[in-house]
Amino acid sequence: MKGAWKGLPVDYTARLDAALATLHEEGRYRTFIDIERKKGQFPHAVWRKEDGSEQPITVWCGNDYLGMGQHPVVLKAMHDALDATGAGSGGTRNISGTTVYHKELEAELADLHQKEAALLFTSAYIANDASLSTLPKLFPGLIIYSDSLNHASMIEGIRRNGGAKRIFKHNDLEDLRAKLEADDPAAPKLIAFESIYSMDGDFGPIEAICDLADEFGALTYLDEVHAVGMYGPRGGGVAERDGLLDRIDIVNGTLGKAFGVHGGYIASSAKMCDAIRSYAPGFIFTTSLPPVVAAGAAASIRVLKNDQSIRDRHQEQAAVLKLRLKGLGLPIIDHGSHIVPVIVGDPIHTKKLSDMLLDQYGIYAQPINFPTVPRGTERVRFTPSPVHGPDEMDRLVRAMDQLWSHCALNRAEMAG
């Protein structure tokens, strides 16, 4: 880097060293491991170590919640699209990047969420950021009311939009009401929240927030990223499960978690999607998803619309894992969703526990530290899937029991 930038008034290298050293000292430095997933063998994979050796591992922290990234119908659709069209999309949607595969996928998503239209983005992060930063252009004077634990993509989009924002306490309806009451009744309003908050696995009070939105004339913006594919009779999310889709104005979702592929989207009215499509730089200037990805996502959605058994097995796996870990006295947060967070409460211990799970037991579960979660709530978060078998679960439970004792971590008093 320019000879370590010697002679310059600012020692940039030293500042980079200091920034990285801070993360190391706090136990928050994140490391990547090289994983090779094996077709048809998920959740089993291979860890390629820095010394060139390989170790078989079981992935317990992936967001391919249902194993759809390995589903034969999805893989066939992607092979067919690749053979038919080649690799890339050819450009942005406005220039040459709109294909029959994109239109087909948007139609599947609109149908999934019972909306007039859907709009594809390269990720759910971009979908949130681009949509929420664009809405004040469409509704001048818009006030956005955002749950304090909303995802970073929502926070960033709201921060960048230049409009008014109000942060209400997490899932606190009284605080939300007070903030709505304090503002001009004539001002356009939007409430942005999530159906499932992925770090604790708790549910947003969708119906109650919709009631407040009706009372105060606000639009509703619901992030269903950790729920699409997994909840509702066709995988339309928690809003579908609870019969509330007609009360949500804009749904955000992902194609990279339960659907097992890649990309993000919003679903809404035709006019809302058209306006965001026409005004959002994050949409206008981004190369569209490759057709092969769109084809795989559409196939995955179709499968999950018609196969409730996959969702049932997923929920059973999560319930069994939580029950068994609780039986060991481990501090589990359980809000009834598929998320299984085990609280360690210290970044260094969390990283150590994660490293030992990988090194000694071949169990891959990344540590989750600040700023993803508040300090003092550091955790290992497990994501059981329908394809984690009894043997994999037995090994995980035994490993957690042994390592919890080895690290001298506190346990809750066991029942019985």
Coordinates of C-alpha atoms in Angstrom, one line a residue:
M1 CA 0.0 0.0 0.0
K2 CA 2.2 2.8 -1.3
G3 CA 5.1 1.6 0.7
A4 CA 2.9 1.6 3.8
W5 CA 2.2 5.2 2.9
K6 CA 5.5 6.3 4.4
G7 CA 6.0 10.1 4.6
L8 CA 2.3 10.8 4.4
P9 CA 0.8 13.0 7.2
V10 CA -1.6 10.2 8.2
D11 CA -0.3 6.7 8.9
Y12 CA -3.2 4.8 7.3
T13 CA -1.6 1.4 7.9
A14 CA -1.4 2.1 11.7
R15 CA -5.0 3.1 11.8
L16 CA -6.1 -0.1 10.0
D17 CA -4.0 -2.1 12.4
A18 CA -5.6 -0.3 15.4
A19 CA -9.1 -0.9 14.0
L20 CA -8.5 -4.6 13.5
A21 CA -6.7 -5.0 16.9
T22 CA -9.8 -3.6 18.6
L23 CA -11.8 -6.4 17.2
H24 CA -9.3 -9.0 18.2
E25 CA -9.1 -7.6 21.8
E26 CA -12.8 -7.7 22.2
G27 CA -13.1 -11.2 20.8
R28 CA -15.2 -9.9 17.9
Y29 CA -12.9 -10.5 15.0
R30 CA -14.7 -12.6 12.4
T31 CA -13.0 -15.4 10.5
F32 CA -14.2 -17.2 7.4
I33 CA -13.7 -20.9 6.9
D34 CA -13.6 -22.5 3.5
I35 CA -16.6 -24.8 3.1
E36 CA -17.4 -27.0 0.1
R37 CA -21.0 -28.1 0.1
K38 CA -21.5 -31.5 -1.5
K39 CA -24.4 -32.0 -3.9
G40 CA -27.1 -34.2 -2.3
Q41 CA -25.3 -34.4 1.0
F42 CA -26.5 -31.3 2.9
P43 CA -26.0 -30.6 5.8
H44 CA -22.7 -32.4 5.4
A45 CA -19.9 -30.5 3.9
V46 CA -16.1 -30.4 3.8
W47 CA -13.9 -27.8 5.6
R48 CA -10.8 -27.0 3.7
K49 CA -8.2 -25.9 6.2
E50 CA -5.4 -23.5 5.6
D51 CA -2.8 -26.2 5.8
G52 CA -4.4 -27.9 2.9
S53 CA -6.0 -30.7 4.9
E54 CA -9.8 -31.5 4.8
Q55 CA -12.3 -32.3 7.5
P56 CA -15.9 -33.4 7.1
I57 CA -18.3 -31.2 9.0
T58 CA -22.0 -30.8 9.6
V59 CA -23.4 -27.3 9.0
W60 CA -25.6 -26.1 11.9
C61 CA -25.8 -22.4 11.1
G62 CA -26.8 -22.2 7.5
N63 CA -29.9 -20.2 6.4
D64 CA -30.8 -22.8 3.7
Y65 CA -33.4 -23.7 6.4
L66 CA -35.2 -26.4 4.4
G67 CA -32.3 -27.8 2.3
M68 CA -33.9 -26.5 -0.9
G69 CA -30.5 -25.6 -2.2
Q70 CA -30.1 -29.3 -2.8
H71 CA -33.6 -30.1 -3.9
P72 CA -33.7 -32.1 -7.2
V73 CA -36.5 -30.1 -8.7
V74 CA -34.6 -26.8 -8.0
L75 CA -31.4 -28.2 -9.5
K76 CA -33.1 -29.5 -12.6
A77 CA -34.8 -26.1 -13.2
M78 CA -31.4 -24.4 -12.9
H79 CA -29.7 -26.9 -15.2
D80 CA -32.4 -26.4 -17.8
A81 CA -32.2 -22.6 -17.6
L82 CA -28.4 -22.7 -17.9
D83 CA -28.6 -24.9 -20.9
A84 CA -31.2 -22.7 -22.5
T85 CA -29.9 -19.2 -21.8
G86 CA -26.3 -19.3 -20.6
A87 CA -24.8 -17.8 -17.5
G88 CA -25.6 -14.1 -17.0
S89 CA -28.6 -11.9 -17.4
G90 CA -26.9 -9.4 -19.7
G91 CA -27.5 -6.1 -17.9
T92 CA -29.9 -4.2 -15.7
R93 CA -33.6 -4.8 -15.9
N94 CA -34.1 -1.6 -17.8
I95 CA -31.5 -2.3 -20.5
S96 CA -31.3 -6.0 -21.3
G97 CA -31.6 -7.9 -18.1
T98 CA -35.3 -8.7 -18.1
T99 CA -36.2 -12.2 -19.2
V100 CA -39.1 -14.6 -19.1
Y101 CA -37.5 -16.2 -16.0
H102 CA -37.6 -12.9 -14.1
K103 CA -41.2 -12.3 -15.1
E104 CA -42.2 -15.8 -14.1
L105 CA -40.5 -15.5 -10.7
E106 CA -42.1 -12.2 -10.0
A107 CA -45.5 -13.7 -10.8
E108 CA -44.8 -16.6 -8.4
L109 CA -43.9 -14.2 -5.7
A110 CA -46.9 -12.0 -6.2
D111 CA -49.1 -15.1 -6.0
L112 CA -47.3 -16.3 -2.9
H113 CA -48.1 -13.1 -1.0
Q114 CA -51.5 -12.5 -2.6
K115 CA -50.3 -9.2 -4.1
E116 CA -50.8 -7.6 -7.5
A117 CA -47.0 -7.6 -8.3
A118 CA -43.5 -8.3 -7.1
L119 CA -40.2 -6.7 -7.8
L120 CA -36.8 -8.6 -7.8
F121 CA -33.6 -7.3 -6.3
T122 CA -30.1 -8.9 -6.0
S123 CA -30.6 -9.5 -2.3
A124 CA -33.2 -8.9 0.4
Y125 CA -30.7 -6.4 1.9
I126 CA -30.8 -4.3 -1.3
A127 CA -34.6 -4.7 -1.5
N128 CA -35.0 -3.2 2.0
D129 CA -32.4 -0.5 1.5
A130 CA -33.6 0.5 -2.0
S131 CA -37.3 0.4 -1.2
L132 CA -37.1 2.2 2.2
S133 CA -34.7 4.9 0.9
T134 CA -37.0 5.5 -2.1
L135 CA -40.4 5.8 -0.4
P136 CA -40.0 9.4 0.8
K137 CA -39.5 10.4 -2.8
L138 CA -42.9 8.9 -3.6
F139 CA -44.6 10.2 -0.4
P140 CA -43.1 13.7 0.5
G141 CA -43.1 14.3 4.2
L142 CA -43.3 10.5 4.9
I143 CA -42.6 9.5 8.6
I144 CA -41.2 6.0 9.0
Y145 CA -41.7 4.2 12.3
S146 CA -39.1 1.5 12.7
D147 CA -38.8 -1.2 15.3
S148 CA -35.6 -0.8 17.3
L149 CA -34.4 -4.3 16.4
N150 CA -35.1 -4.1 12.7
H151 CA -32.4 -5.6 10.4
A152 CA -29.4 -3.4 9.4
S153 CA -30.8 -3.2 5.8
M154 CA -33.9 -1.6 7.0
I155 CA -32.0 0.8 9.3
E156 CA -29.7 1.8 6.5
G157 CA -32.5 2.4 4.0
I158 CA -34.4 4.5 6.5
R159 CA -31.3 6.4 7.5
R160 CA -30.4 7.3 4.0
N161 CA -33.8 8.4 2.8
G162 CA -33.5 11.9 4.3
G163 CA -37.0 11.7 5.7
A164 CA -38.4 11.7 9.2
K165 CA -38.0 8.6 11.3
R166 CA -39.2 7.4 14.7
I167 CA -37.6 4.4 16.4
F168 CA -40.1 2.6 18.7
K169 CA -39.1 0.1 21.4
H170 CA -39.0 -3.5 20.2
N171 CA -42.5 -4.9 19.8
D172 CA -43.7 -2.2 22.1
L173 CA -47.2 -1.2 20.9
E174 CA -47.7 1.5 23.5
D175 CA -44.5 3.2 22.5
L176 CA -45.5 3.0 18.8
R177 CA -48.9 4.4 19.6
A178 CA -47.4 7.3 21.5
K179 CA -45.1 8.2 18.6
L180 CA -47.9 7.9 16.1
E181 CA -50.1 10.2 18.3
A182 CA -47.4 12.8 18.6
D183 CA -47.1 13.4 14.9
D184 CA -49.2 15.4 12.4
P185 CA -52.3 13.3 11.6
A186 CA -52.1 14.5 8.0
A187 CA -48.5 13.4 7.4
P188 CA -48.0 10.2 5.4
K189 CA -46.8 7.4 7.6
L190 CA -45.2 3.9 7.3
I191 CA -44.6 1.3 10.0
A192 CA -41.6 -0.9 9.2
F193 CA -41.1 -4.2 11.2
E194 CA -40.3 -7.9 10.9
S195 CA -42.4 -11.0 11.3
I196 CA -39.5 -13.0 12.9
Y197 CA -36.5 -11.3 14.5
S198 CA -33.7 -13.8 13.6
M199 CA -31.4 -13.3 16.6
D200 CA -33.9 -14.1 19.3
G201 CA -36.5 -15.8 17.1
D202 CA -39.4 -13.8 18.5
F203 CA -42.4 -12.8 16.4
G204 CA -43.6 -9.3 15.6
P205 CA -47.2 -8.4 16.7
I206 CA -48.4 -8.2 13.1
E207 CA -52.1 -7.9 13.7
A208 CA -51.8 -5.3 16.4
I209 CA -49.5 -3.2 14.3
C210 CA -51.9 -3.4 11.4
D211 CA -54.6 -2.2 13.8
L212 CA -52.5 0.8 14.7
A213 CA -51.7 1.4 11.0
D214 CA -55.4 1.5 10.2
E215 CA -56.2 3.8 13.1
F216 CA -53.5 6.3 12.1
G217 CA -53.6 5.9 8.3
A218 CA -50.2 4.4 8.0
L219 CA -48.8 2.0 5.4
T220 CA -47.3 -1.3 6.7
Y221 CA -43.9 -2.7 5.6
L222 CA -43.2 -6.2 6.8
D223 CA -39.8 -8.0 6.5
E224 CA -40.6 -11.8 6.2
V225 CA -37.0 -12.8 5.4
H226 CA -36.8 -15.5 8.1
A227 CA -40.4 -16.7 7.5
V228 CA -41.0 -17.0 3.8
G229 CA -41.2 -20.7 2.7
M230 CA -41.4 -21.8 6.3
Y231 CA -44.7 -20.4 7.7
G232 CA -48.2 -20.3 6.2
P233 CA -50.1 -23.0 4.3
R234 CA -48.1 -22.2 1.1
G235 CA -45.0 -20.7 2.7
G236 CA -46.1 -17.1 2.4
G237 CA -44.8 -16.3 5.8
V238 CA -46.2 -15.4 9.2
A239 CA -48.7 -12.9 7.7
E240 CA -50.1 -15.7 5.6
R241 CA -50.2 -18.1 8.5
D242 CA -52.2 -15.5 10.5
G243 CA -54.5 -14.6 7.7
L244 CA -53.1 -11.0 7.5
L245 CA -51.7 -10.7 4.0
D246 CA -54.4 -8.4 2.9
R247 CA -53.4 -5.9 5.6
I248 CA -49.7 -5.7 4.6
D249 CA -48.9 -3.0 2.0
I250 CA -45.3 -4.1 1.2
V251 CA -43.7 -7.5 2.0
N252 CA -40.0 -7.9 1.8
G253 CA -38.6 -11.4 1.4
T254 CA -35.5 -13.4 0.4
L255 CA -34.8 -16.2 -2.1
G256 CA -31.5 -17.1 -0.3
K257 CA -32.8 -18.7 2.9
A258 CA -35.7 -21.1 2.9
F259 CA -35.9 -21.0 -0.9
G260 CA -32.3 -22.0 -1.1
V261 CA -31.1 -19.9 -4.0
H262 CA -30.2 -16.2 -4.1
G263 CA -31.9 -12.8 -4.3
G264 CA -34.5 -10.7 -2.7
Y265 CA -37.8 -9.0 -3.5
I266 CA -40.8 -6.9 -2.5
A267 CA -44.4 -7.8 -3.1
S268 CA -47.1 -5.1 -3.2
S269 CA -49.6 -3.3 -5.4
A270 CA -48.8 -3.0 -9.0
K271 CA -48.5 0.8 -8.7
M272 CA -46.2 0.5 -5.6
C273 CA -43.8 -1.9 -7.4
D274 CA -43.9 0.2 -10.6
A275 CA -43.0 3.4 -8.6
I276 CA -40.2 1.8 -6.7
R277 CA -38.9 0.2 -9.9
S278 CA -38.9 3.6 -11.6
Y279 CA -37.3 5.6 -8.8
A280 CA -35.0 3.3 -6.8
P281 CA -31.3 3.6 -7.8
G282 CA -30.6 0.3 -6.1
F283 CA -32.9 -1.3 -8.7
I284 CA -32.3 0.9 -11.7
F285 CA -28.5 0.6 -11.8
T286 CA -28.0 -3.0 -10.7
T287 CA -27.5 -6.0 -13.0
S288 CA -30.4 -8.3 -12.7
L289 CA -30.3 -11.9 -11.3
P290 CA -29.0 -14.5 -13.7
P291 CA -31.8 -16.4 -15.3
V292 CA -30.5 -19.6 -13.9
V293 CA -31.0 -18.2 -10.4
A294 CA -34.5 -16.9 -11.1
A295 CA -35.5 -20.3 -12.6
G296 CA -34.2 -22.1 -9.5
A297 CA -36.0 -19.8 -7.1
A298 CA -39.3 -20.1 -9.0
A299 CA -39.1 -23.9 -8.9
S300 CA -38.3 -23.8 -5.1
I301 CA -41.4 -21.6 -4.5
R302 CA -43.6 -23.9 -6.4
V303 CA -42.4 -26.9 -4.5
L304 CA -42.9 -25.2 -1.1
K305 CA -46.4 -23.9 -2.1
N306 CA -47.5 -27.5 -2.4
D307 CA -45.5 -29.4 0.2
Q308 CA -46.4 -28.7 3.8
S309 CA -44.5 -31.8 5.0
I310 CA -41.2 -30.0 4.6
R311 CA -42.4 -27.2 6.9
D312 CA -43.8 -29.6 9.4
R313 CA -40.5 -31.5 9.6
H314 CA -38.6 -28.3 10.0
Q315 CA -40.7 -27.2 13.0
E316 CA -40.4 -30.6 14.6
Q317 CA -36.7 -30.5 14.3
A318 CA -36.4 -27.1 15.9
A319 CA -38.8 -28.1 18.8
V320 CA -36.8 -31.3 19.5
L321 CA -33.5 -29.5 19.5
K322 CA -34.7 -26.8 21.9
L323 CA -36.2 -29.4 24.2
R324 CA -33.0 -31.4 24.4
L325 CA -30.8 -28.4 24.9
K326 CA -33.1 -27.1 27.6
G327 CA -32.9 -30.5 29.3
L328 CA -29.2 -29.9 29.7
G329 CA -29.8 -26.6 31.4
L330 CA -28.5 -24.6 28.6
P331 CA -29.8 -21.0 28.3
I332 CA -32.1 -21.2 25.3
I333 CA -34.2 -18.3 24.0
D334 CA -37.5 -19.9 22.9
H335 CA -40.2 -17.8 21.3
G336 CA -41.8 -20.7 19.4
S337 CA -40.0 -20.1 16.1
H338 CA -37.5 -22.2 14.3
I339 CA -34.5 -20.1 15.6
V340 CA -32.5 -21.8 18.3
P341 CA -30.2 -19.3 20.1
V342 CA -28.0 -20.5 22.9
I343 CA -26.7 -17.5 25.0
V344 CA -23.1 -17.6 26.1
G345 CA -22.9 -14.0 27.1
D346 CA -19.2 -13.3 26.4
P347 CA -17.6 -12.8 23.0
I348 CA -14.4 -14.7 23.8
H349 CA -16.1 -17.7 25.3
T350 CA -18.6 -17.7 22.3
K351 CA -15.7 -17.8 19.8
K352 CA -13.9 -20.4 21.8
L353 CA -17.0 -22.6 22.0
S354 CA -17.6 -22.2 18.3
D355 CA -14.0 -23.1 17.5
M356 CA -14.1 -26.2 19.6
L357 CA -17.3 -27.4 18.1
L358 CA -15.6 -27.2 14.7
D359 CA -12.2 -28.5 15.6
Q360 CA -13.2 -31.3 17.9
Y361 CA -16.6 -32.3 16.8
G362 CA -16.9 -31.2 13.1
I363 CA -19.9 -29.1 13.9
Y364 CA -20.0 -25.7 12.2
A365 CA -21.9 -23.0 14.1
Q366 CA -20.6 -19.5 13.8
P367 CA -20.4 -17.2 16.9
I368 CA -22.7 -14.2 16.9
N369 CA -21.3 -11.2 18.7
F370 CA -21.8 -7.4 18.9
P371 CA -22.9 -5.5 16.8
T372 CA -25.2 -8.2 15.5
V373 CA -26.5 -8.7 19.0
P374 CA -26.1 -6.5 22.1
R375 CA -23.0 -6.9 24.3
G376 CA -23.6 -9.4 27.0
T377 CA -25.9 -11.5 24.8
E378 CA -23.3 -13.2 22.6
R379 CA -24.5 -16.5 21.4
V380 CA -24.3 -19.5 19.2
R381 CA -27.4 -19.8 17.0
F382 CA -28.4 -23.2 15.5
T383 CA -30.6 -23.6 12.5
P384 CA -31.9 -27.2 12.4
S385 CA -33.4 -28.4 9.1
P386 CA -35.5 -31.2 7.9
V387 CA -32.4 -33.0 6.6
H388 CA -30.5 -33.0 9.9
G389 CA -30.9 -36.6 11.0
P390 CA -31.1 -38.1 14.5
D391 CA -27.4 -38.9 14.5
E392 CA -26.4 -35.3 13.7
M393 CA -28.7 -34.1 16.4
D394 CA -27.3 -36.6 19.0
R395 CA -23.8 -35.5 18.2
L396 CA -24.6 -31.8 18.5
V397 CA -26.4 -32.3 21.9
R398 CA -23.5 -34.4 23.3
A399 CA -20.9 -31.8 22.0
M400 CA -22.8 -28.9 23.6
D401 CA -23.1 -30.8 26.9
Q402 CA -19.4 -31.6 27.1
L403 CA -18.2 -28.2 25.9
W404 CA -20.5 -26.3 28.2
S405 CA -18.9 -28.2 31.1
H406 CA -15.4 -27.8 29.7
C407 CA -15.8 -24.0 29.4
A408 CA -17.4 -23.9 32.9
L409 CA -20.4 -22.0 31.6
N410 CA -23.5 -21.6 33.8
R411 CA -26.5 -23.8 33.4
A412 CA -30.1 -23.3 34.4
E413 CA -31.5 -25.5 37.1
M414 CA -32.7 -28.7 35.5
A415 CA -36.2 -29.8 36.0
G416 CA -36.9 -33.0 37.8

